[in-house]
PDB file of C-alpha atoms in Angstrom:
ATOM      1  CA  ALA E  22      22.939   6.691   0.546  1.00  0.00           C
ATOM      2  CA  GLN E  23      20.068   5.796   2.831  1.00  0.00           C
ATOM      3  CA  LEU E  24      16.713   5.381   1.185  1.00  0.00           C
ATOM      4  CA  ARG E  25      13.488   5.204   3.183  1.00  0.00           C
ATOM      5  CA  GLU E  26      10.212   4.375   1.489  1.00  0.00           C
ATOM      6  CA  SER E  27       6.763   5.145   2.797  1.00  0.00           C
ATOM      7  CA  GLY E  28       3.211   5.426   1.533  1.00  0.00           C
ATOM      8  CA  GLY E  29       2.411   1.815   0.926  1.00  0.00           C
ATOM      9  CA  GLY E  30      -0.853   0.290   2.004  1.00  0.00           C
ATOM     10  CA  SER E  31      -4.023  -1.323   0.766  1.00  0.00           C
ATOM     11  CA  VAL E  32      -6.133   0.163  -2.001  1.00  0.00           C
ATOM     12  CA  SER E  33      -9.059  -1.020  -4.095  1.00  0.00           C
ATOM     13  CA  THR E  34      -8.833  -1.873  -7.756  1.00  0.00           C
ATOM     14  CA  GLY E  35      -8.822   1.290  -9.831  1.00  0.00           C
ATOM     15  CA  GLY E  36      -7.521   3.346  -6.968  1.00  0.00           C
ATOM     16  CA  SER E  37      -4.433   5.497  -6.617  1.00  0.00           C
ATOM     17  CA  LEU E  38      -1.490   5.630  -4.240  1.00  0.00           C
ATOM     18  CA  THR E  39       1.644   7.725  -3.966  1.00  0.00           C
ATOM     19  CA  LEU E  40       4.869   6.285  -2.619  1.00  0.00           C
ATOM     20  CA  THR E  41       7.680   8.417  -1.294  1.00  0.00           C
ATOM     21  CA  CYS E  42      11.380   7.711  -0.896  1.00  0.00           C
ATOM     22  CA  ALA E  43      13.333  10.001   1.388  1.00  0.00           C
ATOM     23  CA  ALA E  44      17.032  10.313   0.618  1.00  0.00           C
ATOM     24  CA  ASP E  45      19.928  12.616   1.211  1.00  0.00           C
ATOM     25  CA  LYS E  46      20.282  15.819  -0.727  1.00  0.00           C
ATOM     26  CA  TRP E  47      23.233  14.566  -2.814  1.00  0.00           C
ATOM     27  CA  THR E  48      21.374  11.485  -3.989  1.00  0.00           C
ATOM     28  CA  VAL E  49      18.171  13.313  -4.913  1.00  0.00           C
ATOM     29  CA  SER E  50      20.017  16.106  -6.671  1.00  0.00           C
ATOM     30  CA  SER E  51      22.568  14.130  -8.684  1.00  0.00           C
ATOM     31  CA  ARG E  52      21.828  10.412  -8.878  1.00  0.00           C
ATOM     32  CA  CYS E  53      19.754   8.128 -11.000  1.00  0.00           C
ATOM     33  CA  MET E  54      16.808   7.071  -8.871  1.00  0.00           C
ATOM     34  CA  GLY E  55      14.059   4.635  -9.474  1.00  0.00           C
ATOM     35  CA  TRP E  56      11.528   2.125  -8.277  1.00  0.00           C
ATOM     36  CA  PHE E  57      11.453  -1.658  -8.418  1.00  0.00           C
ATOM     37  CA  ARG E  58       8.835  -4.078  -7.229  1.00  0.00           C
ATOM     38  CA  GLN E  59       8.759  -7.709  -6.290  1.00  0.00           C
ATOM     39  CA  SER E  60       5.881 -10.017  -5.479  1.00  0.00           C
ATOM     40  CA  PRO E  61       6.010 -13.621  -4.255  1.00  0.00           C
ATOM     41  CA  GLY E  62       7.089 -16.042  -6.960  1.00  0.00           C
ATOM     42  CA  LYS E  63       8.103 -13.299  -9.374  1.00  0.00           C
ATOM     43  CA  GLU E  64      11.416 -11.751 -10.245  1.00  0.00           C
ATOM     44  CA  ARG E  65      12.183  -8.209  -9.155  1.00  0.00           C
ATOM     45  CA  GLU E  66      10.938  -5.825 -11.808  1.00  0.00           C
ATOM     46  CA  GLY E  67      12.258  -2.386 -12.582  1.00  0.00           C
ATOM     47  CA  ILE E  68       9.235  -0.166 -13.167  1.00  0.00           C
ATOM     48  CA  ALA E  69      10.362   3.466 -13.208  1.00  0.00           C
ATOM     49  CA  ARG E  70      13.663   5.315 -13.203  1.00  0.00           C
ATOM     50  CA  SER E  71      14.651   8.951 -13.542  1.00  0.00           C
ATOM     51  CA  THR E  72      17.975  10.400 -14.605  1.00  0.00           C
ATOM     52  CA  MET E  73      19.520  13.262 -12.669  1.00  0.00           C
ATOM     53  CA  TYR E  74      18.049  15.480 -15.356  1.00  0.00           C
ATOM     54  CA  ASP E  75      14.588  14.091 -14.580  1.00  0.00           C
ATOM     55  CA  TYR E  76      14.254  12.086 -17.776  1.00  0.00           C
ATOM     56  CA  PRO E  77      11.895   9.218 -16.933  1.00  0.00           C
ATOM     57  CA  THR E  78      11.704   5.658 -18.250  1.00  0.00           C
ATOM     58  CA  TYR E  79       8.883   3.287 -17.442  1.00  0.00           C
ATOM     59  CA  ALA E  80       8.311  -0.412 -17.808  1.00  0.00           C
ATOM     60  CA  ASP E  81       5.531  -1.280 -20.216  1.00  0.00           C
ATOM     61  CA  SER E  82       3.545  -2.734 -17.328  1.00  0.00           C
ATOM     62  CA  VAL E  83       3.122   0.684 -15.693  1.00  0.00           C
ATOM     63  CA  LYS E  84       3.491   3.135 -18.576  1.00  0.00           C
ATOM     64  CA  GLY E  85       0.656   5.633 -18.634  1.00  0.00           C
ATOM     65  CA  ARG E  86      -0.410   4.787 -15.071  1.00  0.00           C
ATOM     66  CA  PHE E  87       2.648   5.552 -12.924  1.00  0.00           C
ATOM     67  CA  THR E  88       4.654   8.762 -12.716  1.00  0.00           C
ATOM     68  CA  ILE E  89       8.085   9.190 -11.183  1.00  0.00           C
ATOM     69  CA  SER E  90       9.239  12.559  -9.948  1.00  0.00           C
ATOM     70  CA  ARG E  91      11.597  14.073  -7.424  1.00  0.00           C
ATOM     71  CA  ASP E  92      11.435  17.083  -5.129  1.00  0.00           C
ATOM     72  CA  ARG E  93      14.870  18.576  -4.608  1.00  0.00           C
ATOM     73  CA  GLU E  94      13.648  20.888  -1.893  1.00  0.00           C
ATOM     74  CA  ARG E  95      12.317  18.062   0.258  1.00  0.00           C
ATOM     75  CA  ASN E  96      14.853  15.454  -0.944  1.00  0.00           C
ATOM     76  CA  ILE E  97      12.120  13.021  -1.885  1.00  0.00           C
ATOM     77  CA  LEU E  98      11.492  10.700  -4.820  1.00  0.00           C
ATOM     78  CA  TYR E  99       7.846  10.029  -5.599  1.00  0.00           C
ATOM     79  CA  LEU E 100       5.964   7.317  -7.419  1.00  0.00           C
ATOM     80  CA  GLN E 101       2.416   8.293  -8.235  1.00  0.00           C
ATOM     81  CA  MET E 102       0.366   5.226  -9.096  1.00  0.00           C
ATOM     82  CA  SER E 103      -3.112   5.210 -10.576  1.00  0.00           C
ATOM     83  CA  SER E 104      -5.535   2.705 -12.117  1.00  0.00           C
ATOM     84  CA  LEU E 105      -4.142   0.062  -9.806  1.00  0.00           C
ATOM     85  CA  SER E 106      -4.995  -3.589 -10.234  1.00  0.00           C
ATOM     86  CA  PRO E 107      -4.272  -6.683  -8.130  1.00  0.00           C
ATOM     87  CA  ASP E 108      -1.331  -7.380 -10.489  1.00  0.00           C
ATOM     88  CA  ASP E 109       0.340  -4.291  -9.033  1.00  0.00           C
ATOM     89  CA  SER E 110       0.454  -5.788  -5.552  1.00  0.00           C
ATOM     90  CA  ALA E 111       4.076  -6.097  -4.514  1.00  0.00           C
ATOM     91  CA  VAL E 112       6.791  -4.768  -2.281  1.00  0.00           C
ATOM     92  CA  TYR E 113       7.957  -1.529  -3.849  1.00  0.00           C
ATOM     93  CA  VAL E 114      11.603  -0.639  -3.378  1.00  0.00           C
ATOM     94  CA  CYS E 115      13.367   2.644  -4.002  1.00  0.00           C
ATOM     95  CA  ALA E 116      16.867   2.501  -5.527  1.00  0.00           C
ATOM     96  CA  ALA E 117      19.623   4.876  -6.548  1.00  0.00           C
ATOM     97  CA  GLY E 118      22.880   4.719  -8.432  1.00  0.00           C
ATOM     98  CA  PRO E 119      25.504   6.914 -10.074  1.00  0.00           C
ATOM     99  CA  SER E 120      23.971   6.708 -13.535  1.00  0.00           C
ATOM    100  CA  CYS E 121      20.881   5.216 -15.138  1.00  0.00           C
ATOM    101  CA  ASN E 122      23.008   3.330 -17.719  1.00  0.00           C
ATOM    102  CA  GLY E 123      19.998   3.050 -20.006  1.00  0.00           C
ATOM    103  CA  ASP E 124      18.771  -0.088 -18.265  1.00  0.00           C
ATOM    104  CA  TRP E 125      17.620  -1.476 -14.911  1.00  0.00           C
ATOM    105  CA  THR E 126      21.086  -2.366 -13.597  1.00  0.00           C
ATOM    106  CA  PHE E 127      21.788   1.121 -12.256  1.00  0.00           C
ATOM    107  CA  ALA E 128      21.028   0.513  -8.609  1.00  0.00           C
ATOM    108  CA  THR E 129      23.803   0.430  -6.034  1.00  0.00           C
ATOM    109  CA  PHE E 130      21.697   1.535  -3.059  1.00  0.00           C
ATOM    110  CA  TRP E 131      18.378   0.062  -2.024  1.00  0.00           C
ATOM    111  CA  GLY E 132      15.657   0.896   0.407  1.00  0.00           C
ATOM    112  CA  GLN E 133      13.842  -1.611   2.583  1.00  0.00           C
ATOM    113  CA  GLY E 134      10.634  -1.524   0.614  1.00  0.00           C
ATOM    114  CA  THR E 135       7.007  -0.774   1.287  1.00  0.00           C
ATOM    115  CA  GLN E 136       4.097  -3.115   0.681  1.00  0.00           C
ATOM    116  CA  VAL E 137       1.329  -2.230  -1.743  1.00  0.00           C
ATOM    117  CA  THR E 138      -1.754  -4.423  -1.817  1.00  0.00           C
ATOM    118  CA  VAL E 139      -4.501  -3.896  -4.352  1.00  0.00           C
ATOM    119  CA  THR E 140      -7.754  -5.599  -3.474  1.00  0.00           C
ATOM    120  CA  VAL E 141     -10.497  -6.703  -5.835  1.00  0.00           C
TER     121      VAL E 141
END
């Protein structure tokens, strides 16, 4: 599966941003998909994942602010982000795998990532 993220950029504190991950139809329709992020000096963090039945799971750090969804017509995975703070600045990476497994080890395919920078 090829995953291509877009939508990153710079936003002010409190602002919103929506990331997109374009994938093939098979991946979007039948795979676990999710988002990770990594910033300098920190470990990669799983922040949102969605089962093939669209059941979402969020990390505590983004719960209530981020929403994961997928569009099976356009073959796109979305991450809607709101109430952003500088702590959310990171490279955001789309990932997919056969099954969500109930944890953050599901990913077998990774995108290249897109930078999100939240300014004060």
